[in-house]
Coordinates of C-alpha atoms and ligand atoms in Angstrom, one line a residue:
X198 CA 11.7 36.6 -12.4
X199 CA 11.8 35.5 -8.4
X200 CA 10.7 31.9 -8.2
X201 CA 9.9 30.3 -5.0
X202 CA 10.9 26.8 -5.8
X203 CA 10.2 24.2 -3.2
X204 CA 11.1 20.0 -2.8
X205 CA 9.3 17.4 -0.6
X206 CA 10.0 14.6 -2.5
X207 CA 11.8 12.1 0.5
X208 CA 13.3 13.1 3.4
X209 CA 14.5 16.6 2.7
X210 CA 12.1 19.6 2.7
X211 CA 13.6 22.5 1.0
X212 CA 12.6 25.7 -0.2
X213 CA 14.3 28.2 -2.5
X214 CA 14.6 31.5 -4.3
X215 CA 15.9 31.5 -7.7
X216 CA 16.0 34.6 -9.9
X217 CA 15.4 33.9 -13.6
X218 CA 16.5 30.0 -13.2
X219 CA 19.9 30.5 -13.0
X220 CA 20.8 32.4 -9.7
X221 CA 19.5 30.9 -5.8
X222 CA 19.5 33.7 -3.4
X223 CA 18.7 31.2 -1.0
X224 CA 18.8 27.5 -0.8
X225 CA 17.0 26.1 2.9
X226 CA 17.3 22.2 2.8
X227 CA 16.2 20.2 6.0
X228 CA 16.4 16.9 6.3
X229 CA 14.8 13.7 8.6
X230 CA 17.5 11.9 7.4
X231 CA 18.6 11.3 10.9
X232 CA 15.2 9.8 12.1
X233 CA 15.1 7.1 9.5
X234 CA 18.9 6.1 10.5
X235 CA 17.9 3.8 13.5
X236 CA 15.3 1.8 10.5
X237 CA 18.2 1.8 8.1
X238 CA 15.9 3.3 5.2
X239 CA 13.5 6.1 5.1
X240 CA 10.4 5.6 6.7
X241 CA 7.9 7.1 4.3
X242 CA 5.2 7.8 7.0
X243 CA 7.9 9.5 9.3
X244 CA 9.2 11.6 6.3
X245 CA 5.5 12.7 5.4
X246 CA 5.0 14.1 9.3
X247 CA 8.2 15.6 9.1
X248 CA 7.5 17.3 6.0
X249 CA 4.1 19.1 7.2
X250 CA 6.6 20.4 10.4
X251 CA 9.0 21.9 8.7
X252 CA 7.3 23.0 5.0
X253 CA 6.5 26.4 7.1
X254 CA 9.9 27.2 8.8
X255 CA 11.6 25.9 5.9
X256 CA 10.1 28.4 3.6
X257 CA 10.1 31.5 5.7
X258 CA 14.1 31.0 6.0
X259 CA 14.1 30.7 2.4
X260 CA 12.4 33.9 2.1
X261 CA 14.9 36.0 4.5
X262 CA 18.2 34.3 3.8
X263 CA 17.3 35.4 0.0
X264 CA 16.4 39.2 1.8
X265 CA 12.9 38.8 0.4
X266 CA 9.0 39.3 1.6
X267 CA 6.3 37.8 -0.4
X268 CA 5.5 40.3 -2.6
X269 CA 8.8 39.9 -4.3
X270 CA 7.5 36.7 -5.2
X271 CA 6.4 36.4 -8.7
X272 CA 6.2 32.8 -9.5
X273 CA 5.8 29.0 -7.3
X274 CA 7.4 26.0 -8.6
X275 CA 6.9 22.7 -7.2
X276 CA 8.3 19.3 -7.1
X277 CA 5.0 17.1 -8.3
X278 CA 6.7 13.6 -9.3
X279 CA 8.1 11.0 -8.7
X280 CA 8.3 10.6 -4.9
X281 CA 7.2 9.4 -1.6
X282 CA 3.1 10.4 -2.3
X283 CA 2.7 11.6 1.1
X284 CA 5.5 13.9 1.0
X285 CA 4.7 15.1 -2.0
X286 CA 1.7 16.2 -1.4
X287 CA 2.7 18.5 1.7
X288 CA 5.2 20.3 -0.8
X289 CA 2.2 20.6 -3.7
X290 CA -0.5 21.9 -1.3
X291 CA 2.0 24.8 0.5
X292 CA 2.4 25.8 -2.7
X293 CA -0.6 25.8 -4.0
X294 CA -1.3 27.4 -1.4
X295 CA 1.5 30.5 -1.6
X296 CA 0.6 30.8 -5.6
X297 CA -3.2 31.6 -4.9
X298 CA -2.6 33.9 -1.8
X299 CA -0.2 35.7 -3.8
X300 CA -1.9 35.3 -7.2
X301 CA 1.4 34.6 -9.4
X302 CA 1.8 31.3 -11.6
X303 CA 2.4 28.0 -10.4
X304 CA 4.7 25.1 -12.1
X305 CA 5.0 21.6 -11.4
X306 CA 8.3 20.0 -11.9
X307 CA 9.3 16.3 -12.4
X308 CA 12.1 16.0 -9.4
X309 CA 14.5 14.2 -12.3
X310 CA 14.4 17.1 -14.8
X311 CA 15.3 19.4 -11.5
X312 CA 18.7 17.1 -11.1
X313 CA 19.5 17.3 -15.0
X314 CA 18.9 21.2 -13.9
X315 CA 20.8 21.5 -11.4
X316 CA 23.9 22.2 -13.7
X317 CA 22.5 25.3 -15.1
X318 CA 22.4 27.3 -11.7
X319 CA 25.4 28.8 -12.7
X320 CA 27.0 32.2 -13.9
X321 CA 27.9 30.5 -17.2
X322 CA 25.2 27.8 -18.3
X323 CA 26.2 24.7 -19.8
X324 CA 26.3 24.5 -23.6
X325 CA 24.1 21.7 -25.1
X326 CA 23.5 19.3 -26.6
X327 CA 25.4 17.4 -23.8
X328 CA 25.2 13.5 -22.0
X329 CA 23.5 14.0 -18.7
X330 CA 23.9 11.5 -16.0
X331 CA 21.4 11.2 -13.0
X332 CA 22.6 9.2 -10.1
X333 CA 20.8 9.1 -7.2
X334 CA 18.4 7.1 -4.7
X335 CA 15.8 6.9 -7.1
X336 CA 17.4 7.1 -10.4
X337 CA 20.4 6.1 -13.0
X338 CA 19.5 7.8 -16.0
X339 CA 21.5 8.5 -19.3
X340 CA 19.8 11.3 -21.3
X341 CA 20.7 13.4 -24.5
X342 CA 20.2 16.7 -23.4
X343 CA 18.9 19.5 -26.4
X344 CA 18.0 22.0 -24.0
X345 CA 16.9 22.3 -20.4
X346 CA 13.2 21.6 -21.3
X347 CA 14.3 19.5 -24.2
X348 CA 15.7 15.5 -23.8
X349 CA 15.7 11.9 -25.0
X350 CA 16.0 9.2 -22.3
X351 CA 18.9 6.7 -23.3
X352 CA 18.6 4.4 -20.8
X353 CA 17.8 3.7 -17.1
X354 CA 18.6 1.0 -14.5
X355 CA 16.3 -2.1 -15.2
X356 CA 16.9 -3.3 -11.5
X357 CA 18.4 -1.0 -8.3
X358 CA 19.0 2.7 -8.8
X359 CA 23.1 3.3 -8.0
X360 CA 22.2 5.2 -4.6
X361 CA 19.6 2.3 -3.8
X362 CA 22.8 0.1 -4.8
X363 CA 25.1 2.2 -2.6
X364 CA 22.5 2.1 0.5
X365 CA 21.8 -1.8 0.1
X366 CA 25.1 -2.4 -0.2
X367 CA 26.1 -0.4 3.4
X368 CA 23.1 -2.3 5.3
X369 CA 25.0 -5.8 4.4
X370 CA 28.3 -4.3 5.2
X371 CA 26.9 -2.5 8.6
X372 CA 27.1 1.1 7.5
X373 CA 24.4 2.4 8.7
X374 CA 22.1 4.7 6.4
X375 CA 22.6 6.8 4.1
X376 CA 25.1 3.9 2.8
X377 CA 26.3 6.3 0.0
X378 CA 28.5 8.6 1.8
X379 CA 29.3 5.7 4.7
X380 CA 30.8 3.9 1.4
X381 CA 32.9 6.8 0.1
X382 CA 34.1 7.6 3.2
X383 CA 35.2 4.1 4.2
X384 CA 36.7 3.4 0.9
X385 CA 39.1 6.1 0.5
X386 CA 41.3 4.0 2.7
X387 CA 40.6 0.3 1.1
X388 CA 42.2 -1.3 -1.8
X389 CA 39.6 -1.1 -5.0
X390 CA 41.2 -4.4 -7.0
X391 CA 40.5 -6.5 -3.0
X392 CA 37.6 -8.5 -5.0
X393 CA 36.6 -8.3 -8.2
X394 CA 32.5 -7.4 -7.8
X395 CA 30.5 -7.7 -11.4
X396 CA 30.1 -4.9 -13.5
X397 CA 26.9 -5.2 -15.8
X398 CA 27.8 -3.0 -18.7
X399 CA 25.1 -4.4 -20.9
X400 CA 26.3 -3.4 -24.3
X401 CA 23.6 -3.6 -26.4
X402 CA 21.5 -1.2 -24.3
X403 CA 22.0 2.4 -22.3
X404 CA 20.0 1.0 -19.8
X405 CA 21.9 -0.2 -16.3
X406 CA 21.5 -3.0 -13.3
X407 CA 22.9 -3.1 -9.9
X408 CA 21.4 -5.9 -8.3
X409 CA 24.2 -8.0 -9.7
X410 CA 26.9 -6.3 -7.7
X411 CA 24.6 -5.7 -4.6
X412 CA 23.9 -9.8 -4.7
X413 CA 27.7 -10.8 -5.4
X414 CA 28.3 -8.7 -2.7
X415 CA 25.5 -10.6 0.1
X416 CA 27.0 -14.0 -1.6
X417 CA 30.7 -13.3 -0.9
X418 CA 30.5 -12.3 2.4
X419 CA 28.1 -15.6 3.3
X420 CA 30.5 -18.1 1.5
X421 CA 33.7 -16.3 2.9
X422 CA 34.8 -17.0 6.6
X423 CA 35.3 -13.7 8.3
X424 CA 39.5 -14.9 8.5
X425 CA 39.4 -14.8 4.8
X426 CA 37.8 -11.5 4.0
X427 CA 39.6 -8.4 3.7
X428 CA 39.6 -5.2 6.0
X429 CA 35.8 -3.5 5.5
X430 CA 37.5 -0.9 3.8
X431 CA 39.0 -2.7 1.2
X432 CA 35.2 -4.7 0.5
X433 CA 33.9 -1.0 0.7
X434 CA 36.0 0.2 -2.3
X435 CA 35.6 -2.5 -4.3
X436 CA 32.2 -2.4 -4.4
X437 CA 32.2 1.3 -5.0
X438 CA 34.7 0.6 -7.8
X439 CA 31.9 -2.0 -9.5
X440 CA 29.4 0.8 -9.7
X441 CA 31.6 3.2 -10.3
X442 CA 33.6 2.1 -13.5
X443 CA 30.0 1.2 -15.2
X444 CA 28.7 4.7 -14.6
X445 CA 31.9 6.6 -15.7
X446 CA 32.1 3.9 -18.9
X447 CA 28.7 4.1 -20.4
X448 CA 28.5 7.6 -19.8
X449 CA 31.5 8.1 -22.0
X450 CA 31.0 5.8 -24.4
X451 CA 27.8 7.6 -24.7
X452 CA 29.5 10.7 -25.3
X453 CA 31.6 9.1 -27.9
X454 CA 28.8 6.9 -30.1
X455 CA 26.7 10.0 -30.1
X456 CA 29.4 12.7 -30.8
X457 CA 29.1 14.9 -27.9
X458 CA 32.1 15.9 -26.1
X459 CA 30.3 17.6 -23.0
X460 CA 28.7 15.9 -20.1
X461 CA 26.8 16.7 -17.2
X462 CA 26.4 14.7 -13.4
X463 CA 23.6 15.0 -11.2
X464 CA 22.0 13.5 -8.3
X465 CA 23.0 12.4 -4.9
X466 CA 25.5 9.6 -6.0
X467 CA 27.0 12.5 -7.9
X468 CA 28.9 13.5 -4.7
X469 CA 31.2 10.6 -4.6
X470 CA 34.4 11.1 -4.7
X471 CA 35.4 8.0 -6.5
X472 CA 33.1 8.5 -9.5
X473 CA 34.2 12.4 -9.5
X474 CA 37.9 11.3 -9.6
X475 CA 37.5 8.4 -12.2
X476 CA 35.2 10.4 -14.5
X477 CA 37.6 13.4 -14.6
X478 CA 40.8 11.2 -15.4
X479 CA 39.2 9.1 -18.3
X480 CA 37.2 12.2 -19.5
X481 CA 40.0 14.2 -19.8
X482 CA 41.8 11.2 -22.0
X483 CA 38.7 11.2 -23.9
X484 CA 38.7 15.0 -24.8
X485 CA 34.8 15.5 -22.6
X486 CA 34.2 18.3 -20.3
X487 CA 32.4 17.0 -17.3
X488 CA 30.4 19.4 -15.3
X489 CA 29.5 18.4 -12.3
X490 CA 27.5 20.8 -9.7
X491 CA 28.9 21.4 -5.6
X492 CA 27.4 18.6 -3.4
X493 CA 24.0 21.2 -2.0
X494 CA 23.0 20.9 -5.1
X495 CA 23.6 17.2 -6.3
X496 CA 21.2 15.9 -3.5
X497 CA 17.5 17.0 -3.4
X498 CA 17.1 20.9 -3.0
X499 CA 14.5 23.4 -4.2
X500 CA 17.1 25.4 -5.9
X501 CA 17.4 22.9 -8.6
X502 CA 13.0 22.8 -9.2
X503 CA 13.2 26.5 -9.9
X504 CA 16.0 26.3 -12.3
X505 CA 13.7 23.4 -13.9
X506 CA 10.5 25.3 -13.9
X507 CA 12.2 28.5 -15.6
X508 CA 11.5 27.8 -19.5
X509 CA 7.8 26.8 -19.2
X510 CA 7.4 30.0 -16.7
X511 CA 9.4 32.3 -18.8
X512 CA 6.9 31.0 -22.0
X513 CA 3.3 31.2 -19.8
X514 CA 3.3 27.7 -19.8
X515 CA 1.4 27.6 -16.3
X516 CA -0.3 24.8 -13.9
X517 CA -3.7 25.4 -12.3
X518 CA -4.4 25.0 -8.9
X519 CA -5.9 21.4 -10.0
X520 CA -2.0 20.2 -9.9
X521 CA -1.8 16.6 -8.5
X522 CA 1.4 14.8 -7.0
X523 CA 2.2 11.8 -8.8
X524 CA 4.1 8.8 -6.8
X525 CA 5.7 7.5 -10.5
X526 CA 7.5 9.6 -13.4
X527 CA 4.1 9.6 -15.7
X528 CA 2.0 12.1 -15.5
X529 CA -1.5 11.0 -16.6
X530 CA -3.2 13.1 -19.0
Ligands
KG4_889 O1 19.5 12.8 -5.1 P1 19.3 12.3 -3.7 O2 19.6 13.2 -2.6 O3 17.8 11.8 -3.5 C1 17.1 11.1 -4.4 O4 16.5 11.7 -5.3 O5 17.2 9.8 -4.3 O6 20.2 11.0 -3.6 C2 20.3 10.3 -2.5 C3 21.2 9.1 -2.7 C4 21.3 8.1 -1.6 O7 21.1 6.8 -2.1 C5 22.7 8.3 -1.1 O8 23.3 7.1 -0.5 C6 23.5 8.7 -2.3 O9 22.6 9.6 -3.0 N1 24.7 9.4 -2.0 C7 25.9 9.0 -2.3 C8 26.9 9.9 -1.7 N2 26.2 10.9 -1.1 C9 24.8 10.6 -1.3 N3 26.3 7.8 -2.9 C10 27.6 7.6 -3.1 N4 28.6 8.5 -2.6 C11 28.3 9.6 -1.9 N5 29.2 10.4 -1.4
ZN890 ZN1 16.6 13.4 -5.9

């Protein structure tokens, strides 16, 4: 089955083609990223402009990189919740749009379950059940994944999401935005032990927080004269190394108290270097295969919608065109 999958959910429009869920012939993702720099955060009325520009050259070059018309097409899936609700909606109505002029099915996919999917676009899919972590701007999420349609929420960040961490943390350091990759690149020079940043591990609970780190952070470099700071490098790294060690920990003890020796990354955060270096040394020790997917497809992309949308298609289970976007996770019934 050839799904055109498309994401507006923030800053990137993409558009795919995914055959059967597990194979993108094409993968388009454009981004304003660069327009929301000189704000240092995304402007959500900005995004939602650039959105209705590029929705329509976005998904034409997702149809001829994949060497595909339209009538090829035999199924829409669309990114309907959570996001920014006017960029949302530019993604929803295109493709409500397609799926009536074409007359093929339409899906509406919750953008987290299409990072915890973005592992099975692959040759060889992931065996389940399996941890599945999802780092990114929006999200830190720790979920027992029974199949791809099929999870239990452990636990989620009670304050900051890790990429919201990441980009706070690079505005009070000067970064610039994204902060994420400003961080990781910046700290692969500086000492991670420099200062020794909380690290919430909350044992009780799956759930996370990363205001702590984020505030220690904004405290230290207020009560510390600039002469008595280290190089930014090394404050980089060590904040990286806070958030970091209590993502790789809980995700393997996790894997341990639930007796599951597989886990999966996903989400924009997933591309740090730092957390994929840490998490394959102390997974290996601990006898769990970590799958992590290339870096397109750990920040938001359509390819990852269709491979989310695939079991409800493949079963009928099909959307009207009376499909809303939803700012928040819930769906209302
Ligand atoms: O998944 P994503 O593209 O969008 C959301 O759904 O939020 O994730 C974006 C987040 C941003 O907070 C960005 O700073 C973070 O992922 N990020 C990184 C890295 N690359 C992107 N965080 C840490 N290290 C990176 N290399
Ligand atoms: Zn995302």
């Amino acid at each position: 089955m050839r799904i055109l999958a498309i994401e507006t959910s923030c800053d990137e429009t993409s558009a795919a083609v995914v055959v059967d869920g597990r194979r993108a012939l094409s993968n388009v993702v454009s981004s304003s990223q660069e327009l929301h720099q000189r704000f240092g955060g995304i402007v959500p009325e900005v995004a939602s402009r650039k959105q209705v520009e590029l929705i329509g050259p976005v998904v034409l070059q997702a149809l001829e990189q994949a060497g595909v018309g339209w009538e090829d097409i035999e199924a829409v899936a669309v990114t309907n919740r959570p996001g920014l609700i006017g960029s949302l909606v530019v993604g929803l109505c295109a493709a409500k749009a397609i799926a009536w002029a074409l007359g093929v099915p339409l899906v509406g996919v919750n953008h987290l379950e299409g990072h915890m999917a973005a592992n099975f676009l692959e040759e060889q899919p992931p065996e389940l059940p399996a941890v599945v972590l999802v780092v990114s701007g929006g999200h830190t999420d720790l979920a027992l994944m029974h199949a791809l349609d099929n999870y239990e929420l452990l636990g989620r960040t009670r304050d900051d999401a890790a990429g919201e961490a990441f980009d706070k943390a690079a505005r009070i350091l000067g970064l610039g935005y994204p902060g994420g990759p400003a961080i990781d690149r910046i700290a692969a020079q500086g000492n991670r032990a420099a200062v020794d940043f909380p690290r919430a591990l909350l044992p009780d609970s799956w759930d996370f927080s990363f205001s702590g780190p984020k505030t220690a952070l904004a405290r230290y470099l207020r009560d510390t004269p600039p002469e008595r700071r280290p190089a930014l490098a090394d404050l980089a790294a060590s904040f990286q190394e806070a958030l970091v060690e209590v993502l790789v920990t809980k995700s393997l003890l996790a894997c341990e108290r639930l007796g599951v020796d597989r886990l999966m990354v996903a989400g924009g955060v997933a591309v740090n270097s730092r957390l994929r270096g840490l998490l394959a040394e102390r997974a290996q020790a601990e006898g769990v295969q970590v799958r992590i997917p290339p870096a397109v497809l750990c920040t938001d992309n359509a390819a990852m919608i269709g491979a989310a949308a695939y079991p409800r298609l493949a079963r009928g289970d099909y959307d009207d065109l009376h499909l809303d976007a939803y700012a928040s996770t819930h769906r209302p019934h």
